[in-house]
Amino acid sequence: MVKVITYGTFDLLHKGHIRLLERAKILGDYLIVGVTSDDFDKARGKLNVQQNLMERIEAVRATGIADEIVVEEYEGQKIEDIQKYGVDIFTVGSDWCGKFDYLKDYCQVIYLPRTEGISSSALRTEKYQLQLGLVGESIILEKFLNECKYVNSVKLTAVCSAYPAELPECLQELPCVTSDYDVFLNHVEAVYIMSTPKLHYAQVKKALLSGKHVLCETPEALTRLQCEELHCIAKKNALILAEGNKTAYATAYIRLILMLKAGKIGDVISVDATSTSLSEKYFVKNIDDFNRWNSIEAWGAKSLLPVFHILGSDYSSKQIISHITSDESMFDSFTIINFVYPHAVATVKVGKGIKSENELIIVGTKGYIYVPAPWWKTDYFEIRYENRNENKRYFYQLDGEGIRYEVIAFVNAIKNKNKMALTDESISQAIAEVMEDYYSGKDMVRI
Ligand code: CTP
């Protein structure tokens, strides 16, 4: 019996796939089809696959062509499969010509001509392209634009900034470049807001009332009430409102939270997050005080995520200790926030005028988790125990600092009309409340 094997993602199964499978089948007597796992696709940079593994397997099974279906989960698995299943012929489409010649040491390799004019990528693009606009003065918008190139269900159509002429060239090439927010909103279906947090509430509200979906960089608003109101408007109008924080989409961060939930370090008794920087390189030149983010807005909101994610937002008390260098703009060169929970504590140390080790440490009753600097670009962490032989290290590839995963989650939430799985309204409200207390002076000490 001649055994043939072929592999693919088989997303949105189309006639190119079916023709490939039919021709693979007649090369022998028995056809094994390897379908790539979601994690493997992610690891090899295929991020916007629309169907999950089970849906794709089901589609291949429904063709009735495959005699056996296996899941491809890691680099190098093909050699193992060929040996394990006693495969005689490996085949794929001609778009891979030459790439699998190394398998000739194990079996015959045949590249079949690819069917012209159709691909999953093209179908995904045809299916849905969200017209997205960017708002803000940060040159991080350029990073965001570059990351959107990996998401073919998104088309950037506009940018709105107080300094349109100072934005990087690639942003100025978008179809609509303006400082007029109303004009901007006419060019988009959804917005990503990264302007000064002082404007978030007004800009998010206007966007929602104009029927646009919103991804707003954390902090979403500067008071709890405003935050609640925004979510109310979003719900009433069946729109997505999500808080932007790329760390929440890093695979390592997601796995870390799951491991905590599974009790890997016992009960959590403290969370310490430090986020500091000395440079202001992330803004257009000549940024004025109004548009500049202070420490608690730029770093505080981001660093509150793991605290509220892990310990919840029901803390018993807190103290905000800030060194404020300008009363007028409330610019804090550093801020330390201490939280007391019934059975735990947390500290967030942030600053744009100090430099420290930007690490995240989560202490438990059985051990602790250590995330090295810069923890917010989480790709690696360690679980450490008293007996160091039990220590575990975890690494998960992080492409584009998590931004592309965040954009995909946003688009999928819009498309599937569900909320973004990783951002929680109660966390957004708790973050907004901390901002509110900072500006009103509640629970605050100035040094
Ligand atoms: N294939 C083909 N003709 C096409 C598309 C795909 O013969 N028009 C073949 C590929 O060469 C591969 C198999 O089908 O052997 C599975 O390909 P896959 O990567 O899943 O499909 P694509 O449509 O190429 O997906 P994408 O656009 O995401 O790369």
Tab-separated table of C-alpha atoms and ligand atoms in Angstrom:
chain	number	residue	atom	x	y	z
A	1	MET	CA	0.000	0.000	0.000
A	2	VAL	CA	1.392	3.398	-1.021
A	3	LYS	CA	0.899	5.969	1.745
A	4	VAL	CA	0.742	9.670	0.889
A	5	ILE	CA	0.862	12.598	3.329
A	6	THR	CA	0.107	16.295	2.850
A	7	TYR	CA	-0.184	19.268	5.205
A	8	GLY	CA	-1.978	22.595	5.303
A	9	THR	CA	-4.040	25.042	7.306
A	10	PHE	CA	-7.126	24.491	5.130
A	11	ASP	CA	-8.796	27.667	6.358
A	12	LEU	CA	-12.128	28.425	4.620
A	13	LEU	CA	-11.703	25.268	2.553
A	14	HIS	CA	-11.768	26.176	-1.133
A	15	LYS	CA	-11.457	24.465	-4.524
A	16	GLY	CA	-7.637	24.885	-4.520
A	17	HIS	CA	-7.506	22.736	-1.386
A	18	ILE	CA	-9.947	20.146	-2.761
A	19	ARG	CA	-8.039	19.802	-6.041
A	20	LEU	CA	-4.816	19.402	-4.065
A	21	LEU	CA	-6.358	16.673	-1.889
A	22	GLU	CA	-7.848	14.843	-4.891
A	23	ARG	CA	-4.524	14.784	-6.710
A	24	ALA	CA	-2.663	13.788	-3.535
A	25	LYS	CA	-5.055	10.887	-3.047
A	26	ILE	CA	-4.480	9.393	-6.506
A	27	LEU	CA	-0.708	9.437	-5.976
A	28	GLY	CA	-1.194	6.383	-3.732
A	29	ASP	CA	-3.672	4.162	-1.878
A	30	TYR	CA	-3.992	5.890	1.469
A	31	LEU	CA	-4.001	9.663	2.168
A	32	ILE	CA	-3.037	11.230	5.497
A	33	VAL	CA	-3.813	14.936	5.848
A	34	GLY	CA	-1.999	17.010	8.455
A	35	VAL	CA	-3.987	20.031	9.621
A	36	THR	CA	-1.989	22.710	11.436
A	37	SER	CA	-2.916	23.511	15.044
A	38	ASP	CA	-3.890	27.073	15.989
A	39	ASP	CA	-0.740	27.489	18.098
A	40	PHE	CA	1.539	26.208	15.346
A	41	ASP	CA	-0.008	28.621	12.834
A	42	LYS	CA	0.459	31.464	15.295
A	43	ALA	CA	4.080	30.489	15.897
A	44	ARG	CA	4.831	30.480	12.153
A	45	GLY	CA	3.254	33.905	11.692
A	46	LYS	CA	-0.117	32.835	10.240
A	47	LEU	CA	-2.223	34.943	12.550
A	48	ASN	CA	-5.514	35.659	10.909
A	49	VAL	CA	-6.759	32.164	10.275
A	50	GLN	CA	-10.543	32.472	10.512
A	51	GLN	CA	-11.575	28.968	11.504
A	52	ASN	CA	-10.375	27.113	14.554
A	53	LEU	CA	-8.673	23.715	14.376
A	54	MET	CA	-11.874	21.690	14.884
A	55	GLU	CA	-13.714	23.590	12.138
A	56	ARG	CA	-10.834	23.113	9.719
A	57	ILE	CA	-10.514	19.390	10.521
A	58	GLU	CA	-14.264	18.987	10.057
A	59	ALA	CA	-14.109	20.682	6.644
A	60	VAL	CA	-11.307	18.368	5.489
A	61	ARG	CA	-13.153	15.331	6.854
A	62	ALA	CA	-16.343	16.375	5.049
A	63	THR	CA	-14.587	16.187	1.655
A	64	GLY	CA	-14.371	12.427	2.195
A	65	ILE	CA	-10.959	12.421	0.480
A	66	ALA	CA	-8.697	11.913	3.505
A	67	ASP	CA	-8.290	8.415	4.953
A	68	GLU	CA	-6.750	9.812	8.125
A	69	ILE	CA	-6.349	13.271	9.605
A	70	VAL	CA	-3.547	14.226	11.978
A	71	VAL	CA	-2.758	17.517	13.698
A	72	GLU	CA	0.539	19.261	12.940
A	73	GLU	CA	1.697	20.926	16.115
A	74	TYR	CA	5.396	21.710	15.862
A	75	GLU	CA	8.325	22.410	13.588
A	76	GLY	CA	10.004	19.155	12.533
A	77	GLN	CA	6.914	17.001	13.044
A	78	LYS	CA	6.803	16.064	9.346
A	79	ILE	CA	9.885	13.831	9.641
A	80	GLU	CA	8.442	12.105	12.699
A	81	ASP	CA	5.064	11.591	10.972
A	82	ILE	CA	6.678	10.141	7.845
A	83	GLN	CA	8.559	7.625	9.967
A	84	LYS	CA	5.681	6.905	12.316
A	85	TYR	CA	3.077	6.287	9.593
A	86	GLY	CA	5.462	4.627	7.095
A	87	VAL	CA	4.777	7.311	4.460
A	88	ASP	CA	6.010	6.765	0.870
A	89	ILE	CA	5.122	10.123	-0.706
A	90	PHE	CA	5.027	13.627	0.764
A	91	THR	CA	3.180	16.161	-1.360
A	92	VAL	CA	2.205	19.862	-1.192
A	93	GLY	CA	1.357	22.636	-3.633
A	94	SER	CA	3.959	24.218	-5.881
A	95	ASP	CA	3.978	27.413	-3.759
A	96	TRP	CA	6.266	25.376	-1.478
A	97	CYS	CA	8.554	24.237	-4.334
A	98	GLY	CA	11.995	23.310	-2.958
A	99	LYS	CA	11.086	24.063	0.671
A	100	PHE	CA	10.588	20.410	1.596
A	101	ASP	CA	13.448	18.853	-0.391
A	102	TYR	CA	15.034	17.909	2.939
A	103	LEU	CA	12.305	15.267	3.303
A	104	LYS	CA	13.751	13.405	0.277
A	105	ASP	CA	15.997	11.575	2.769
A	106	TYR	CA	12.835	9.942	4.171
A	107	CYS	CA	10.373	9.537	1.262
A	108	GLN	CA	9.506	10.735	-2.242
A	109	VAL	CA	8.621	14.473	-2.406
A	110	ILE	CA	6.162	15.723	-5.049
A	111	TYR	CA	5.125	19.362	-5.591
A	112	LEU	CA	1.717	19.562	-7.276
A	113	PRO	CA	0.840	22.643	-9.368
A	114	ARG	CA	-1.101	25.135	-7.246
A	115	THR	CA	-4.601	26.073	-8.458
A	116	GLU	CA	-4.396	29.596	-9.804
A	117	GLY	CA	-6.597	32.434	-8.633
A	118	ILE	CA	-7.707	31.263	-5.215
A	119	SER	CA	-6.285	31.251	-1.684
A	120	SER	CA	-7.479	31.402	1.906
A	121	SER	CA	-5.806	34.813	2.262
A	122	ALA	CA	-7.809	36.193	-0.661
A	123	LEU	CA	-11.034	34.755	0.740
A	124	ARG	CA	-10.303	36.257	4.145
A	125	THR	CA	-9.707	39.665	2.574
A	126	GLU	CA	-12.843	39.443	0.458
A	127	LYS	CA	-14.853	38.340	3.454
A	128	TYR	CA	-14.323	41.363	5.629
A	129	GLN	CA	-12.122	44.421	5.765
A	130	LEU	CA	-12.681	46.751	8.651
A	131	GLN	CA	-11.962	50.410	7.910
A	132	LEU	CA	-9.917	51.472	10.904
A	133	GLY	CA	-8.691	54.946	11.849
A	134	LEU	CA	-5.958	55.982	14.296
A	135	VAL	CA	-6.055	58.880	16.753
A	136	GLY	CA	-3.159	60.412	18.656
A	137	GLU	CA	0.203	62.087	18.798
A	138	SER	CA	2.316	59.081	19.681
A	139	ILE	CA	4.718	57.709	17.122
A	140	ILE	CA	3.642	54.286	18.437
A	141	LEU	CA	0.841	54.745	15.900
A	142	GLU	CA	3.492	53.926	13.291
A	143	LYS	CA	4.149	50.620	15.045
A	144	PHE	CA	0.406	50.042	15.086
A	145	LEU	CA	0.171	50.738	11.356
A	146	ASN	CA	2.962	48.256	10.643
A	147	GLU	CA	1.309	45.613	12.799
A	148	CYS	CA	-2.015	46.068	10.990
A	149	LYS	CA	-0.258	44.838	7.820
A	150	TYR	CA	-0.323	41.361	9.377
A	151	VAL	CA	-4.096	41.500	9.730
A	152	ASN	CA	-5.658	41.350	6.301
A	153	SER	CA	-9.161	41.938	7.608
A	154	VAL	CA	-8.157	45.503	8.489
A	155	LYS	CA	-7.686	48.477	6.225
A	156	LEU	CA	-6.310	51.705	7.683
A	157	THR	CA	-8.197	54.620	6.211
A	158	ALA	CA	-7.543	57.686	8.377
A	159	VAL	CA	-5.447	59.306	11.087
A	160	CYS	CA	-6.456	62.169	13.370
A	161	SER	CA	-3.840	64.084	15.338
A	162	ALA	CA	-3.273	67.464	16.963
A	163	TYR	CA	-0.002	67.446	15.005
A	164	PRO	CA	-0.835	65.866	11.633
A	165	ALA	CA	2.185	67.373	9.891
A	166	GLU	CA	4.592	65.911	12.445
A	167	LEU	CA	3.411	62.326	12.175
A	168	PRO	CA	5.737	59.765	10.577
A	169	GLU	CA	5.536	59.664	6.762
A	170	CYS	CA	3.750	56.309	6.540
A	171	LEU	CA	0.860	57.717	8.601
A	172	GLN	CA	0.667	60.817	6.440
A	173	GLU	CA	0.140	58.581	3.416
A	174	LEU	CA	-3.235	57.327	4.701
A	175	PRO	CA	-6.275	58.452	2.639
A	176	CYS	CA	-7.457	60.889	5.329
A	177	VAL	CA	-5.000	62.840	7.514
A	178	THR	CA	-6.683	65.469	9.661
A	179	SER	CA	-6.868	67.247	13.005
A	180	ASP	CA	-10.669	67.456	12.701
A	181	TYR	CA	-12.220	64.549	14.624
A	182	ASP	CA	-15.614	64.865	12.847
A	183	VAL	CA	-14.002	64.637	9.416
A	184	PHE	CA	-11.962	61.689	10.637
A	185	LEU	CA	-15.009	59.785	11.908
A	186	ASN	CA	-16.590	60.005	8.452
A	187	HIS	CA	-13.759	57.876	7.063
A	188	VAL	CA	-13.832	54.964	9.496
A	189	GLU	CA	-15.918	52.089	10.882
A	190	ALA	CA	-13.741	51.671	13.952
A	191	VAL	CA	-11.106	53.701	15.786
A	192	TYR	CA	-7.948	53.046	17.758
A	193	ILE	CA	-7.442	55.912	20.206
A	194	MET	CA	-4.006	56.708	21.590
A	195	SER	CA	-4.406	60.417	22.203
A	196	THR	CA	-3.833	61.995	25.613
A	197	PRO	CA	-6.075	60.251	28.193
A	198	LYS	CA	-7.566	63.687	28.976
A	199	LEU	CA	-9.411	63.377	25.645
A	200	HIS	CA	-10.324	59.684	25.783
A	201	TYR	CA	-13.784	60.072	27.311
A	202	ALA	CA	-14.913	62.725	24.814
A	203	GLN	CA	-13.375	60.971	21.817
A	204	VAL	CA	-14.658	57.507	22.745
A	205	LYS	CA	-18.145	58.875	23.416
A	206	LYS	CA	-18.308	60.745	20.117
A	207	ALA	CA	-17.063	57.728	18.198
A	208	LEU	CA	-19.629	55.432	19.846
A	209	LEU	CA	-22.449	57.892	19.269
A	210	SER	CA	-21.413	58.000	15.601
A	211	GLY	CA	-21.762	54.202	15.433
A	212	LYS	CA	-18.033	53.384	15.434
A	213	HIS	CA	-16.380	50.542	17.343
A	214	VAL	CA	-13.588	51.649	19.670
A	215	LEU	CA	-10.281	50.240	20.847
A	216	CYS	CA	-8.967	52.825	23.303
A	217	GLU	CA	-5.508	52.617	24.798
A	218	THR	CA	-5.583	52.249	28.576
A	219	PRO	CA	-6.762	54.269	30.562
A	220	GLU	CA	-10.105	54.386	28.800
A	221	ALA	CA	-11.388	57.271	30.946
A	222	LEU	CA	-10.280	59.312	33.930
A	223	THR	CA	-13.280	58.651	36.176
A	224	ARG	CA	-15.225	55.494	37.004
A	225	LEU	CA	-18.519	57.131	36.114
A	226	GLN	CA	-17.287	58.157	32.665
A	227	CYS	CA	-16.008	54.651	32.066
A	228	GLU	CA	-19.358	53.132	33.072
A	229	GLU	CA	-21.206	55.576	30.819
A	230	LEU	CA	-19.032	54.692	27.825
A	231	HIS	CA	-19.673	50.967	28.264
A	232	CYS	CA	-23.378	51.661	28.615
A	233	ILE	CA	-23.428	53.564	25.315
A	234	ALA	CA	-21.450	50.796	23.611
A	235	LYS	CA	-23.894	48.121	24.821
A	236	LYS	CA	-26.959	50.141	23.882
A	237	ASN	CA	-25.647	50.594	20.351
A	238	ALA	CA	-24.302	47.049	19.991
A	239	LEU	CA	-20.764	48.344	19.501
A	240	ILE	CA	-17.441	46.979	20.714
A	241	LEU	CA	-15.589	49.123	23.234
A	242	ALA	CA	-12.317	47.556	24.301
A	243	GLU	CA	-9.433	48.830	26.391
A	244	GLY	CA	-6.126	48.633	24.550
A	245	ASN	CA	-3.274	46.965	26.369
A	246	LYS	CA	-1.057	44.803	24.181
A	247	THR	CA	0.307	42.837	27.148
A	248	ALA	CA	-3.105	41.243	27.650
A	249	TYR	CA	-2.658	39.537	24.238
A	250	ALA	CA	0.861	38.172	24.737
A	251	THR	CA	0.652	34.371	24.831
A	252	ALA	CA	3.096	34.221	27.773
A	253	TYR	CA	0.969	36.642	29.797
A	254	ILE	CA	-2.190	34.642	29.059
A	255	ARG	CA	-0.488	31.372	30.058
A	256	LEU	CA	0.917	32.989	33.212
A	257	ILE	CA	-2.571	33.999	34.337
A	258	LEU	CA	-3.862	30.477	33.604
A	259	MET	CA	-1.048	28.928	35.644
A	260	LEU	CA	-1.894	31.178	38.581
A	261	LYS	CA	-5.509	30.088	38.320
A	262	ALA	CA	-4.359	26.477	38.304
A	263	GLY	CA	-2.640	27.145	41.653
A	264	LYS	CA	0.981	26.705	40.485
A	265	ILE	CA	2.296	29.052	43.188
A	266	GLY	CA	-0.498	28.463	45.716
A	267	ASP	CA	-2.451	31.466	46.974
A	268	VAL	CA	-1.202	34.771	45.612
A	269	ILE	CA	-0.188	37.137	48.388
A	270	SER	CA	1.502	39.931	46.460
A	271	VAL	CA	1.857	41.402	42.975
A	272	ASP	CA	4.625	43.893	42.243
A	273	ALA	CA	4.876	45.582	38.853
A	274	THR	CA	7.500	48.168	37.980
A	275	SER	CA	7.361	50.201	34.768
A	276	THR	CA	9.727	53.108	34.265
A	277	SER	CA	11.403	55.033	31.476
A	278	LEU	CA	13.489	58.160	31.199
A	279	SER	CA	12.994	59.120	27.569
A	280	GLU	CA	10.020	60.759	25.853
A	281	LYS	CA	10.914	59.278	22.480
A	282	TYR	CA	7.405	57.983	21.882
A	283	PHE	CA	5.840	61.320	20.995
A	284	VAL	CA	6.060	63.660	18.046
A	285	LYS	CA	8.635	66.398	18.590
A	286	ASN	CA	7.504	69.556	20.398
A	287	ILE	CA	4.603	67.804	22.120
A	288	ASP	CA	2.859	70.261	24.482
A	289	ASP	CA	2.003	69.552	28.108
A	290	PHE	CA	-1.659	68.936	27.359
A	291	ASN	CA	-0.993	66.141	24.884
A	292	ARG	CA	1.843	64.568	26.883
A	293	TRP	CA	1.022	61.512	28.997
A	294	ASN	CA	2.186	61.678	32.615
A	295	SER	CA	3.641	58.667	34.450
A	296	ILE	CA	0.436	57.377	36.002
A	297	GLU	CA	-1.396	57.525	32.653
A	298	ALA	CA	1.417	56.156	30.509
A	299	TRP	CA	2.696	53.429	32.808
A	300	GLY	CA	0.222	53.260	35.696
A	301	ALA	CA	-2.788	52.104	33.733
A	302	LYS	CA	-0.746	49.372	31.973
A	303	SER	CA	0.735	48.157	35.247
A	304	LEU	CA	-2.630	47.987	37.001
A	305	LEU	CA	-3.713	45.280	34.556
A	306	PRO	CA	-1.872	42.359	36.226
A	307	VAL	CA	-2.848	43.615	39.688
A	308	PHE	CA	-6.568	43.683	38.905
A	309	HIS	CA	-6.374	40.613	36.683
A	310	ILE	CA	-4.775	38.528	39.424
A	311	LEU	CA	-6.197	39.972	42.651
A	312	GLY	CA	-9.444	41.468	41.351
A	313	SER	CA	-10.524	45.065	41.759
A	314	ASP	CA	-12.136	44.697	45.185
A	315	TYR	CA	-9.232	46.006	47.232
A	316	SER	CA	-9.798	47.222	50.826
A	317	SER	CA	-7.599	50.317	50.615
A	318	LYS	CA	-4.900	51.983	48.585
A	319	GLN	CA	-2.350	54.749	48.780
A	320	ILE	CA	-1.060	56.722	45.814
A	321	ILE	CA	2.323	58.349	46.442
A	322	SER	CA	3.401	60.769	43.717
A	323	HIS	CA	6.149	63.209	43.000
A	324	ILE	CA	4.481	65.916	40.928
A	325	THR	CA	6.744	68.261	39.015
A	326	SER	CA	4.066	70.449	37.429
A	327	ASP	CA	0.867	71.313	39.261
A	328	GLU	CA	-0.700	72.740	36.134
A	329	SER	CA	-0.417	69.585	34.032
A	330	MET	CA	-0.321	67.210	37.051
A	331	PHE	CA	2.846	65.663	35.632
A	332	ASP	CA	4.218	63.056	38.021
A	333	SER	CA	7.814	62.067	37.485
A	334	PHE	CA	7.036	58.956	39.511
A	335	THR	CA	4.140	57.343	41.355
A	336	ILE	CA	3.915	54.366	43.669
A	337	ILE	CA	0.528	52.820	44.355
A	338	ASN	CA	0.072	50.378	47.235
A	339	PHE	CA	-3.055	48.233	47.436
A	340	VAL	CA	-4.257	46.271	50.441
A	341	TYR	CA	-6.589	43.318	49.820
A	342	PRO	CA	-8.151	41.113	52.521
A	343	HIS	CA	-5.426	38.469	52.041
A	344	ALA	CA	-2.925	40.080	49.689
A	345	VAL	CA	-1.079	43.255	48.751
A	346	ALA	CA	0.101	44.842	45.511
A	347	THR	CA	2.511	47.577	44.506
A	348	VAL	CA	2.742	49.395	41.227
A	349	LYS	CA	5.836	51.553	40.753
A	350	VAL	CA	5.851	53.770	37.666
A	351	GLY	CA	7.806	56.737	36.428
A	352	LYS	CA	8.906	58.834	33.519
A	353	GLY	CA	11.621	60.417	35.611
A	354	ILE	CA	13.115	57.382	37.322
A	355	LYS	CA	14.786	54.186	36.170
A	356	SER	CA	14.354	50.832	37.852
A	357	GLU	CA	14.264	47.131	36.989
A	358	ASN	CA	11.016	46.802	35.013
A	359	GLU	CA	10.004	43.424	36.370
A	360	LEU	CA	6.828	41.740	37.521
A	361	ILE	CA	6.927	39.486	40.584
A	362	ILE	CA	3.951	37.497	41.805
A	363	VAL	CA	4.424	35.913	45.207
A	364	GLY	CA	2.445	32.883	46.368
A	365	THR	CA	2.297	30.484	49.264
A	366	LYS	CA	4.080	27.709	47.302
A	367	GLY	CA	6.478	29.735	45.125
A	368	TYR	CA	6.717	32.846	42.977
A	369	ILE	CA	6.561	33.903	39.345
A	370	TYR	CA	9.278	36.120	37.979
A	371	VAL	CA	8.825	38.033	34.712
A	372	PRO	CA	12.034	39.832	33.706
A	373	ALA	CA	12.213	43.362	32.278
A	374	PRO	CA	10.447	44.662	30.344
A	375	TRP	CA	7.624	42.553	31.782
A	376	TRP	CA	4.926	44.195	29.625
A	377	LYS	CA	6.513	42.637	26.528
A	378	THR	CA	6.030	39.260	28.159
A	379	ASP	CA	7.550	36.359	26.237
A	380	TYR	CA	9.284	34.594	29.106
A	381	PHE	CA	8.686	33.872	32.764
A	382	GLU	CA	9.899	31.556	35.477
A	383	ILE	CA	8.078	29.773	38.251
A	384	ARG	CA	10.484	29.477	41.139
A	385	TYR	CA	10.204	27.241	44.190
A	386	GLU	CA	12.096	26.718	47.437
A	387	ASN	CA	13.594	23.583	45.868
A	388	ARG	CA	15.198	25.078	42.766
A	389	ASN	CA	15.148	21.698	41.001
A	390	GLU	CA	11.403	22.182	40.642
A	391	ASN	CA	11.774	25.589	38.929
A	392	LYS	CA	10.125	25.875	35.511
A	393	ARG	CA	10.905	28.238	32.640
A	394	TYR	CA	8.376	29.203	29.971
A	395	PHE	CA	8.954	30.983	26.665
A	396	TYR	CA	6.280	31.874	24.113
A	397	GLN	CA	7.117	33.748	20.932
A	398	LEU	CA	5.802	37.311	20.988
A	399	ASP	CA	5.529	38.909	17.569
A	400	GLY	CA	4.915	42.622	17.211
A	401	GLU	CA	4.824	43.086	20.994
A	402	GLY	CA	1.269	41.666	21.008
A	403	ILE	CA	-0.232	44.503	18.947
A	404	ARG	CA	-1.200	42.286	16.007
A	405	TYR	CA	-2.946	39.812	18.323
A	406	GLU	CA	-4.802	42.696	19.919
A	407	VAL	CA	-5.983	43.996	16.531
A	408	ILE	CA	-7.109	40.505	15.505
A	409	ALA	CA	-9.054	40.105	18.765
A	410	PHE	CA	-10.704	43.497	18.161
A	411	VAL	CA	-11.719	42.645	14.585
A	412	ASN	CA	-12.982	39.208	15.614
A	413	ALA	CA	-15.033	40.710	18.445
A	414	ILE	CA	-16.666	43.088	15.935
A	415	LYS	CA	-17.238	40.340	13.397
A	416	ASN	CA	-18.588	37.794	15.867
A	417	LYS	CA	-20.465	40.406	17.899
A	418	ASN	CA	-18.963	39.252	21.174
A	419	LYS	CA	-16.787	41.092	23.658
A	420	MET	CA	-13.032	40.911	23.611
A	421	ALA	CA	-12.207	37.898	25.715
A	422	LEU	CA	-9.232	39.385	27.484
A	423	THR	CA	-10.404	42.809	28.520
A	424	ASP	CA	-12.943	43.097	31.234
A	425	GLU	CA	-15.179	46.087	31.877
A	426	SER	CA	-14.700	45.849	35.654
A	427	ILE	CA	-10.930	46.142	35.219
A	428	SER	CA	-11.373	49.218	32.976
A	429	GLN	CA	-13.563	50.807	35.632
A	430	ALA	CA	-11.115	50.039	38.439
A	431	ILE	CA	-8.274	51.556	36.388
A	432	ALA	CA	-10.379	54.666	35.685
A	433	GLU	CA	-11.105	54.993	39.409
A	434	VAL	CA	-7.398	55.004	40.277
A	435	MET	CA	-6.886	57.779	37.706
A	436	GLU	CA	-9.821	59.670	39.224
A	437	ASP	CA	-8.356	59.432	42.732
A	438	TYR	CA	-4.988	60.640	41.476
A	439	TYR	CA	-6.533	63.749	39.929
A	440	SER	CA	-8.862	64.442	42.884
A	441	GLY	CA	-6.204	63.763	45.510
A	442	LYS	CA	-8.153	60.934	47.198
A	443	ASP	CA	-5.947	58.301	48.916
A	444	MET	CA	-2.995	60.362	47.762
A	445	VAL	CA	0.239	61.576	49.279
A	446	ARG	CA	2.472	64.049	47.462
A	447	ILE	CA	6.204	64.005	48.102
B	1	CTP	N1	-3.181	24.958	-2.411
B	1	CTP	C1	-3.333	24.779	-3.780
B	1	CTP	N2	-3.939	25.762	-4.532
B	1	CTP	C2	-4.400	26.885	-3.950
B	1	CTP	C3	-4.281	27.072	-2.554
B	1	CTP	C4	-3.657	26.068	-1.817
B	1	CTP	O1	-2.917	23.778	-4.324
B	1	CTP	N3	-4.976	27.813	-4.716
B	1	CTP	C5	-2.502	23.948	-1.623
B	1	CTP	C6	-1.256	24.456	-0.933
B	1	CTP	O2	-0.152	24.473	-1.828
B	1	CTP	C7	-1.092	23.460	0.185
B	1	CTP	C8	-2.535	23.104	0.546
B	1	CTP	O3	-3.340	23.529	-0.554
B	1	CTP	O4	-0.441	22.307	-0.286
B	1	CTP	C9	-2.984	23.795	1.812
B	1	CTP	O5	-2.702	25.177	1.669
B	1	CTP	P1	-3.048	26.335	2.682
B	1	CTP	O6	-1.805	27.053	3.036
B	1	CTP	O7	-3.877	25.821	3.766
B	1	CTP	O8	-3.988	27.260	1.725
B	1	CTP	P2	-3.775	28.685	1.111
B	1	CTP	O9	-5.019	29.017	0.351
B	1	CTP	O10	-2.481	28.761	0.344
B	1	CTP	O11	-3.702	29.561	2.432
B	1	CTP	P3	-3.070	31.005	2.712
B	1	CTP	O12	-3.638	31.943	1.700
B	1	CTP	O13	-3.478	31.313	4.127
B	1	CTP	O14	-1.574	30.857	2.592
